[in-house]
PDB file of C-alpha atoms in Angstrom:
ATOM      1  CA  MET A   1       3.670  -2.161  43.198  1.00 35.00           C
ATOM      2  CA  ILE A   2       1.815  -1.176  40.129  1.00 38.00           C
ATOM      3  CA  ASN A   3      -1.373  -2.997  39.383  1.00 41.00           C
ATOM      4  CA  ALA A   4      -0.878  -4.083  35.618  1.00 41.00           C
ATOM      5  CA  GLU A   5      -5.064  -4.029  35.969  1.00 43.00           C
ATOM      6  CA  ASN A   6      -6.836  -0.805  35.060  1.00 47.00           C
ATOM      7  CA  LEU A   7      -3.860   0.893  33.421  1.00 60.00           C
ATOM      8  CA  ASP A   8      -6.025   3.053  30.628  1.00 82.00           C
ATOM      9  CA  PHE A   9      -4.370   6.265  30.109  1.00 91.00           C
ATOM     10  CA  THR A  10      -6.519   8.897  31.115  1.00 94.00           C
ATOM     11  CA  ASP A  11      -6.643  12.465  30.456  1.00 95.00           C
ATOM     12  CA  ALA A  12      -5.959  13.250  34.180  1.00 96.00           C
ATOM     13  CA  GLN A  13      -2.956  11.116  33.613  1.00 96.00           C
ATOM     14  CA  GLU A  14      -1.696  13.100  30.532  1.00 96.00           C
ATOM     15  CA  LEU A  15      -1.846  16.175  32.203  1.00 97.00           C
ATOM     16  CA  ARG A  16       0.111  15.339  35.524  1.00 97.00           C
ATOM     17  CA  LEU A  17       2.840  13.887  33.509  1.00 97.00           C
ATOM     18  CA  LYS A  18       2.739  16.673  31.429  1.00 97.00           C
ATOM     19  CA  ARG A  19       3.299  18.843  34.284  1.00 97.00           C
ATOM     20  CA  PHE A  20       5.889  16.415  36.213  1.00 97.00           C
ATOM     21  CA  LEU A  21       8.244  16.281  32.794  1.00 97.00           C
ATOM     22  CA  ALA A  22       8.234  20.137  32.642  1.00 96.00           C
ATOM     23  CA  SER A  23       8.960  21.021  36.324  1.00 95.00           C
ATOM     24  CA  HIS A  24      12.229  22.815  36.355  1.00 93.00           C
ATOM     25  CA  GLN A  25      12.898  20.443  39.360  1.00 93.00           C
ATOM     26  CA  ARG A  26      13.355  17.581  36.718  1.00 93.00           C
ATOM     27  CA  PRO A  27      16.813  16.602  35.368  1.00 92.00           C
ATOM     28  CA  LYS A  28      17.935  19.053  32.475  1.00 90.00           C
ATOM     29  CA  GLY A  29      18.149  16.097  29.713  1.00 92.00           C
ATOM     30  CA  THR A  30      14.175  15.414  30.652  1.00 96.00           C
ATOM     31  CA  LEU A  31      12.145  14.364  27.704  1.00 97.00           C
ATOM     32  CA  SER A  32       8.954  16.392  27.171  1.00 97.00           C
ATOM     33  CA  TYR A  33       5.701  14.763  27.559  1.00 97.00           C
ATOM     34  CA  HIS A  34       5.721  14.626  23.294  1.00 98.00           C
ATOM     35  CA  ALA A  35       9.143  12.687  22.964  1.00 98.00           C
ATOM     36  CA  VAL A  36       8.837  10.619  25.866  1.00 98.00           C
ATOM     37  CA  ALA A  37       5.458   9.486  23.784  1.00 97.00           C
ATOM     38  CA  GLY A  38       8.137   8.929  20.589  1.00 97.00           C
ATOM     39  CA  LEU A  39      10.344   7.062  22.952  1.00 98.00           C
ATOM     40  CA  LEU A  40       7.624   5.015  23.940  1.00 97.00           C
ATOM     41  CA  PHE A  41       6.654   3.921  20.725  1.00 96.00           C
ATOM     42  CA  ALA A  42      10.062   2.869  19.424  1.00 97.00           C
ATOM     43  CA  ILE A  43      10.423   0.572  22.568  1.00 96.00           C
ATOM     44  CA  SER A  44       7.628  -1.076  22.434  1.00 93.00           C
ATOM     45  CA  ASN A  45       8.014  -1.791  18.877  1.00 94.00           C
ATOM     46  CA  ALA A  46      11.412  -3.027  19.396  1.00 94.00           C
ATOM     47  CA  PRO A  47      12.500  -6.810  18.556  1.00 93.00           C
ATOM     48  CA  ASP A  48      13.119  -7.440  21.703  1.00 91.00           C
ATOM     49  CA  LEU A  49      10.870  -6.790  25.111  1.00 90.00           C
ATOM     50  CA  VAL A  50      12.671  -3.369  27.124  1.00 92.00           C
ATOM     51  CA  PRO A  51      11.416  -3.824  30.795  1.00 92.00           C
ATOM     52  CA  MET A  52      10.587  -0.758  31.826  1.00 92.00           C
ATOM     53  CA  SER A  53      13.668  -0.647  34.751  1.00 92.00           C
ATOM     54  CA  GLU A  54      15.864  -0.245  31.317  1.00 94.00           C
ATOM     55  CA  TRP A  55      13.515   2.637  29.184  1.00 95.00           C
ATOM     56  CA  LEU A  56      12.885   4.793  32.364  1.00 95.00           C
ATOM     57  CA  PRO A  57      16.097   5.941  32.750  1.00 95.00           C
ATOM     58  CA  LEU A  58      16.023   7.379  29.036  1.00 96.00           C
ATOM     59  CA  VAL A  59      13.083   9.798  29.580  1.00 97.00           C
ATOM     60  CA  PHE A  60      15.567  11.357  32.501  1.00 95.00           C
ATOM     61  CA  GLY A  61      18.320  11.595  30.600  1.00 91.00           C
ATOM     62  CA  GLY A  62      19.749   8.614  32.875  1.00 86.00           C
ATOM     63  CA  ASP A  63      19.918  10.781  36.070  1.00 86.00           C
ATOM     64  CA  GLU A  64      17.508  10.598  38.925  1.00 88.00           C
ATOM     65  CA  GLU A  65      13.900  11.411  38.390  1.00 90.00           C
ATOM     66  CA  GLY A  66      13.737  13.879  41.328  1.00 89.00           C
ATOM     67  CA  PHE A  67      10.442  12.374  43.044  1.00 93.00           C
ATOM     68  CA  GLU A  68       9.767  14.043  46.045  1.00 92.00           C
ATOM     69  CA  ASN A  69       8.717  11.002  48.054  1.00 94.00           C
ATOM     70  CA  ASP A  70       7.269   7.465  47.513  1.00 94.00           C
ATOM     71  CA  GLU A  71       3.581   8.531  47.137  1.00 95.00           C
ATOM     72  CA  GLU A  72       4.910  10.468  43.856  1.00 95.00           C
ATOM     73  CA  ALA A  73       7.056   8.024  42.762  1.00 94.00           C
ATOM     74  CA  ARG A  74       3.863   5.425  42.613  1.00 94.00           C
ATOM     75  CA  GLU A  75       1.938   7.908  40.996  1.00 95.00           C
ATOM     76  CA  ILE A  76       4.276   8.664  37.914  1.00 95.00           C
ATOM     77  CA  LEU A  77       5.188   5.457  37.296  1.00 94.00           C
ATOM     78  CA  PHE A  78       1.499   4.362  37.293  1.00 94.00           C
ATOM     79  CA  CYS A  79       0.923   7.175  34.473  1.00 95.00           C
ATOM     80  CA  MET A  80       4.252   6.185  32.819  1.00 95.00           C
ATOM     81  CA  MET A  81       2.963   2.619  32.733  1.00 94.00           C
ATOM     82  CA  SER A  82      -0.350   3.717  31.387  1.00 94.00           C
ATOM     83  CA  PHE A  83       0.957   5.837  29.061  1.00 95.00           C
ATOM     84  CA  TYR A  84       3.530   2.652  27.486  1.00 94.00           C
ATOM     85  CA  ASN A  85       0.143   0.331  27.200  1.00 92.00           C
ATOM     86  CA  SER A  86      -1.892   3.214  25.484  1.00 92.00           C
ATOM     87  CA  VAL A  87       0.990   3.617  22.775  1.00 92.00           C
ATOM     88  CA  ASN A  88       1.437  -0.330  22.775  1.00 89.00           C
ATOM     89  CA  GLY A  89      -1.783  -1.103  22.442  1.00 84.00           C
ATOM     90  CA  ALA A  90      -2.870   1.480  19.672  1.00 83.00           C
ATOM     91  CA  SER A  91       0.158  -0.617  17.467  1.00 77.00           C
ATOM     92  CA  LEU A  92      -1.105  -4.004  18.470  1.00 72.00           C
ATOM     93  CA  ASP A  93      -4.793  -2.645  18.079  1.00 65.00           C
ATOM     94  CA  ASP A  94      -4.015  -0.878  14.585  1.00 57.00           C
ATOM     95  CA  CYS A  95      -0.684   0.468  13.568  1.00 56.00           C
ATOM     96  CA  ARG A  96      -1.978   2.143  10.464  1.00 61.00           C
ATOM     97  CA  GLY A  97      -2.893   5.886  12.106  1.00 74.00           C
ATOM     98  CA  LEU A  98      -0.236   7.922  14.150  1.00 87.00           C
ATOM     99  CA  PRO A  99      -0.039   6.838  17.473  1.00 90.00           C
ATOM    100  CA  PRO A 100      -0.920   8.607  20.885  1.00 91.00           C
ATOM    101  CA  GLY A 101       0.667  11.207  21.806  1.00 93.00           C
ATOM    102  CA  CYS A 102       2.150  12.014  18.036  1.00 95.00           C
ATOM    103  CA  ILE A 103       0.519  15.358  16.719  1.00 95.00           C
ATOM    104  CA  ILE A 104       1.353  16.737  13.695  1.00 96.00           C
ATOM    105  CA  SER A 105       0.566  20.547  12.764  1.00 96.00           C
ATOM    106  CA  SER A 106      -1.677  21.258   9.474  1.00 93.00           C
ATOM    107  CA  ASN A 107       1.676  23.638   8.373  1.00 96.00           C
ATOM    108  CA  PRO A 108       4.420  21.534   7.174  1.00 96.00           C
ATOM    109  CA  MET A 109       7.102  23.605   8.453  1.00 97.00           C
ATOM    110  CA  ASP A 110       5.717  24.266  11.152  1.00 98.00           C
ATOM    111  CA  ASN A 111       6.366  20.685  12.324  1.00 97.00           C
ATOM    112  CA  LEU A 112      10.343  21.393  12.338  1.00 97.00           C
ATOM    113  CA  LEU A 113       9.963  24.439  14.620  1.00 97.00           C
ATOM    114  CA  VAL A 114      12.098  23.616  18.095  1.00 93.00           C
ATOM    115  CA  ASN A 115      10.016  21.576  20.878  1.00 94.00           C
ATOM    116  CA  SER A 116       6.852  21.543  17.963  1.00 97.00           C
ATOM    117  CA  PRO A 117       4.494  18.322  18.864  1.00 97.00           C
ATOM    118  CA  LEU A 118       6.159  16.459  15.635  1.00 97.00           C
ATOM    119  CA  SER A 119       9.761  17.552  16.143  1.00 98.00           C
ATOM    120  CA  GLU A 120       9.674  16.514  19.929  1.00 98.00           C
ATOM    121  CA  TRP A 121       7.889  13.255  19.016  1.00 98.00           C
ATOM    122  CA  SER A 122      10.461  12.536  16.556  1.00 98.00           C
ATOM    123  CA  LYS A 123      13.526  12.891  18.655  1.00 97.00           C
ATOM    124  CA  GLY A 124      12.238  10.778  21.731  1.00 97.00           C
ATOM    125  CA  PHE A 125      11.772   8.315  18.862  1.00 98.00           C
ATOM    126  CA  LEU A 126      15.314   8.834  17.772  1.00 97.00           C
ATOM    127  CA  ARG A 127      16.291   8.090  21.698  1.00 97.00           C
ATOM    128  CA  GLY A 128      13.979   5.137  22.106  1.00 97.00           C
ATOM    129  CA  TYR A 129      15.571   3.163  18.652  1.00 97.00           C
ATOM    130  CA  ALA A 130      19.287   4.202  19.250  1.00 96.00           C
ATOM    131  CA  PHE A 131      18.777   2.258  22.833  1.00 96.00           C
ATOM    132  CA  SER A 132      17.421  -1.117  20.856  1.00 95.00           C
ATOM    133  CA  ARG A 133      19.541  -0.384  17.373  1.00 95.00           C
ATOM    134  CA  GLU A 134      21.511  -3.660  18.090  1.00 93.00           C
ATOM    135  CA  ALA A 135      18.675  -5.597  18.414  1.00 92.00           C
ATOM    136  CA  TRP A 136      16.940  -4.608  15.166  1.00 94.00           C
ATOM    137  CA  ASP A 137      20.286  -5.074  13.285  1.00 92.00           C
ATOM    138  CA  VAL A 138      20.752  -8.620  14.702  1.00 90.00           C
ATOM    139  CA  ARG A 139      16.707  -9.406  13.911  1.00 88.00           C
ATOM    140  CA  LEU A 140      16.261  -8.051  10.202  1.00 91.00           C
ATOM    141  CA  ASP A 141      17.678  -9.902   7.162  1.00 89.00           C
ATOM    142  CA  ASP A 142      19.119  -7.367   4.186  1.00 89.00           C
ATOM    143  CA  GLY A 143      15.519  -7.022   3.017  1.00 90.00           C
ATOM    144  CA  LYS A 144      13.858  -5.915   5.851  1.00 94.00           C
ATOM    145  CA  ARG A 145      16.713  -3.929   6.685  1.00 94.00           C
ATOM    146  CA  THR A 146      15.956  -2.022   3.429  1.00 95.00           C
ATOM    147  CA  GLU A 147      12.292  -1.491   4.777  1.00 96.00           C
ATOM    148  CA  LEU A 148      13.200  -0.339   8.464  1.00 97.00           C
ATOM    149  CA  ASP A 149      16.175   2.319   6.865  1.00 96.00           C
ATOM    150  CA  LYS A 150      13.434   3.885   4.981  1.00 97.00           C
ATOM    151  CA  ALA A 151      11.063   4.406   7.687  1.00 97.00           C
ATOM    152  CA  LEU A 152      13.815   5.505   9.603  1.00 98.00           C
ATOM    153  CA  VAL A 153      14.438   8.232   7.145  1.00 97.00           C
ATOM    154  CA  VAL A 154      10.797   9.448   7.963  1.00 98.00           C
ATOM    155  CA  LEU A 155      10.121   9.323  11.189  1.00 98.00           C
ATOM    156  CA  THR A 156      13.312  10.894  12.054  1.00 98.00           C
ATOM    157  CA  PHE A 157      12.980  13.917   9.558  1.00 98.00           C
ATOM    158  CA  PHE A 158      11.345  16.339  11.920  1.00 98.00           C
ATOM    159  CA  SER A 159      13.807  15.596  15.030  1.00 97.00           C
ATOM    160  CA  ARG A 160      16.066  18.589  13.668  1.00 96.00           C
ATOM    161  CA  ARG A 161      15.543  21.013  11.254  1.00 97.00           C
ATOM    162  CA  GLU A 162      19.358  20.784  10.300  1.00 97.00           C
ATOM    163  CA  LEU A 163      18.524  17.089   9.329  1.00 96.00           C
ATOM    164  CA  ALA A 164      15.564  17.980   7.262  1.00 97.00           C
ATOM    165  CA  GLU A 165      17.823  21.006   5.600  1.00 97.00           C
ATOM    166  CA  ASN A 166      20.733  18.026   4.770  1.00 96.00           C
ATOM    167  CA  MET A 167      18.150  15.739   3.290  1.00 96.00           C
ATOM    168  CA  ALA A 168      16.975  18.545   1.003  1.00 95.00           C
ATOM    169  CA  SER A 169      19.597  18.961  -0.281  1.00 95.00           C
ATOM    170  CA  LEU A 170      20.078  15.897  -1.577  1.00 95.00           C
ATOM    171  CA  VAL A 171      16.925  15.815  -3.527  1.00 93.00           C
ATOM    172  CA  GLU A 172      17.216  18.017  -6.791  1.00 92.00           C
ATOM    173  CA  ASN A 173      15.027  20.747  -7.535  1.00 92.00           C
ATOM    174  CA  THR A 174      12.891  20.186  -4.325  1.00 94.00           C
ATOM    175  CA  THR A 175      12.609  22.502  -1.272  1.00 96.00           C
ATOM    176  CA  LEU A 176      12.264  21.993   2.042  1.00 97.00           C
ATOM    177  CA  ALA A 177       8.814  23.399   2.609  1.00 97.00           C
ATOM    178  CA  GLU A 178       8.094  20.347  -0.393  1.00 97.00           C
ATOM    179  CA  LEU A 179      10.238  17.864   1.295  1.00 97.00           C
ATOM    180  CA  SER A 180       8.162  18.108   4.457  1.00 97.00           C
ATOM    181  CA  THR A 181       5.173  17.816   2.732  1.00 97.00           C
ATOM    182  CA  ALA A 182       5.976  14.556   1.308  1.00 97.00           C
ATOM    183  CA  MET A 183       7.407  13.521   4.214  1.00 97.00           C
ATOM    184  CA  LEU A 184       4.269  14.009   6.283  1.00 96.00           C
ATOM    185  CA  GLY A 185       2.326  12.201   3.693  1.00 95.00           C
ATOM    186  CA  PHE A 186       4.815   9.422   3.934  1.00 96.00           C
ATOM    187  CA  PHE A 187       4.378   9.793   8.104  1.00 96.00           C
ATOM    188  CA  PRO A 188       1.684   6.902   8.854  1.00 93.00           C
ATOM    189  CA  GLY A 189       2.961   4.479   6.255  1.00 94.00           C
ATOM    190  CA  ALA A 190       6.557   4.732   7.831  1.00 96.00           C
ATOM    191  CA  ILE A 191       4.440   4.325  11.496  1.00 95.00           C
ATOM    192  CA  GLU A 192       2.826   1.148   9.854  1.00 93.00           C
ATOM    193  CA  THR A 193       6.177  -0.523   8.582  1.00 95.00           C
ATOM    194  CA  PHE A 194       7.897   0.360  11.756  1.00 95.00           C
ATOM    195  CA  ALA A 195       5.832  -1.116  13.978  1.00 93.00           C
ATOM    196  CA  ASN A 196       4.856  -4.495  11.671  1.00 93.00           C
ATOM    197  CA  LEU A 197       8.463  -5.148  11.197  1.00 94.00           C
ATOM    198  CA  GLY A 198       9.501  -4.798  15.164  1.00 93.00           C
ATOM    199  CA  GLN A 199       6.248  -7.128  16.005  1.00 89.00           C
ATOM    200  CA  SER A 200       7.243  -9.389  13.376  1.00 90.00           C
ATOM    201  CA  ALA A 201      10.776  -9.773  14.954  1.00 90.00           C
ATOM    202  CA  PHE A 202       9.378 -10.248  18.217  1.00 88.00           C
ATOM    203  CA  ARG A 203       7.208 -12.901  17.116  1.00 87.00           C
ATOM    204  CA  GLU A 204      10.059 -14.765  15.910  1.00 86.00           C
ATOM    205  CA  LEU A 205      12.107 -14.561  18.788  1.00 81.00           C
ATOM    206  CA  LEU A 206       9.370 -15.972  20.849  1.00 79.00           C
ATOM    207  CA  GLY A 207       8.773 -18.610  18.761  1.00 77.00           C
ATOM    208  CA  GLU A 208      12.773 -19.566  18.808  1.00 66.00           C
ATOM    209  CA  GLU A 209      12.455 -19.012  22.890  1.00 62.00           C
ATOM    210  CA  LEU A 210       9.476 -21.367  22.881  1.00 55.00           C
ATOM    211  CA  ALA A 211      11.450 -24.027  20.635  1.00 50.00           C
ATOM    212  CA  ARG A 212      14.700 -23.661  22.567  1.00 50.00           C
ATOM    213  CA  THR A 213      12.675 -24.550  25.643  1.00 48.00           C
ATOM    214  CA  ARG A 214      10.794 -27.286  24.461  1.00 45.00           C
ATOM    215  CA  SER A 215      14.260 -28.832  23.319  1.00 43.00           C
ATOM    216  CA  LEU A 216      15.058 -28.931  27.052  1.00 46.00           C
ATOM    217  CA  GLN A 217      12.537 -30.764  27.619  1.00 53.00           C
ATOM    218  CA  ILE A 218      12.511 -34.314  29.007  1.00 51.00           C
ATOM    219  CA  GLY A 219      10.127 -37.107  27.959  1.00 60.00           C
ATOM    220  CA  ARG A 220       8.948 -38.993  30.976  1.00 64.00           C
ATOM    221  CA  ASN A 221       9.937 -42.169  29.332  1.00 72.00           C
ATOM    222  CA  ASP A 222      13.889 -40.870  28.780  1.00 67.00           C
ATOM    223  CA  SER A 223      16.434 -42.057  31.424  1.00 63.00           C
ATOM    224  CA  CYS A 224      16.197 -39.719  33.806  1.00 55.00           C
ATOM    225  CA  PRO A 225      19.254 -36.946  33.766  1.00 49.00           C
ATOM    226  CA  CYS A 226      20.081 -37.689  37.503  1.00 48.00           C
ATOM    227  CA  GLY A 227      21.989 -41.095  36.380  1.00 50.00           C
ATOM    228  CA  SER A 228      19.523 -43.150  38.111  1.00 52.00           C
ATOM    229  CA  GLY A 229      19.043 -45.364  35.110  1.00 61.00           C
ATOM    230  CA  LYS A 230      15.428 -45.241  36.256  1.00 64.00           C
ATOM    231  CA  LYS A 231      12.793 -43.829  33.533  1.00 66.00           C
ATOM    232  CA  TYR A 232      12.019 -39.630  34.434  1.00 54.00           C
ATOM    233  CA  LYS A 233       8.621 -40.152  34.906  1.00 59.00           C
ATOM    234  CA  ARG A 234       9.480 -43.141  37.700  1.00 66.00           C
ATOM    235  CA  CYS A 235      12.328 -40.887  39.176  1.00 58.00           C
ATOM    236  CA  CYS A 236      12.829 -37.151  39.316  1.00 53.00           C
ATOM    237  CA  GLY A 237       9.691 -36.203  36.841  1.00 54.00           C
TER     238      GLY A 237
END
């Protein structure tokens, strides 16, 4: 069992997780460490709660994790949960900066290189968003949807060079390098927008669930639903 307490993500856990994910023993579709960071950012800021049992398979492309034994399974799952809490905590504390695991190269074009940290982060983010897309579609009105779409353009721009080139071709008199530079400037704001929209939608969902729960409550002076004719407080209450 994973203890929910003391889940600070340490440097040692980061190194252990990087080595585990990069091992040739992992399934072919396994995400890199930076891609997992992007996935967790998308999942932790989704409009509904996604349990670990649902997002963990996304890390390994739907295949078995390839744990050597129960001890390794407990160790890696603990690292994963700590990483999730680190990413989620950063969003809750201050979503104006870059989340853990989101690394940007000072040279804009380097971020489009295959396996670069930001490109990997964007790929993982895209996988996490796609998993929760239905919830986003349900929870946002048209105005907020427009805000989300703008943020998504920025946050997925570096996921594939081909995608970035297609976007650049649609902007008149702008080179790929110029658009890449602009996108990096927009990146922190897009991070903040995505986190704020998701957290706001999730708070609204919690409010609705609480209201629904309260609406099902029975007053102690109401007739008992068992049909006895007595007040609830003097019967089943």
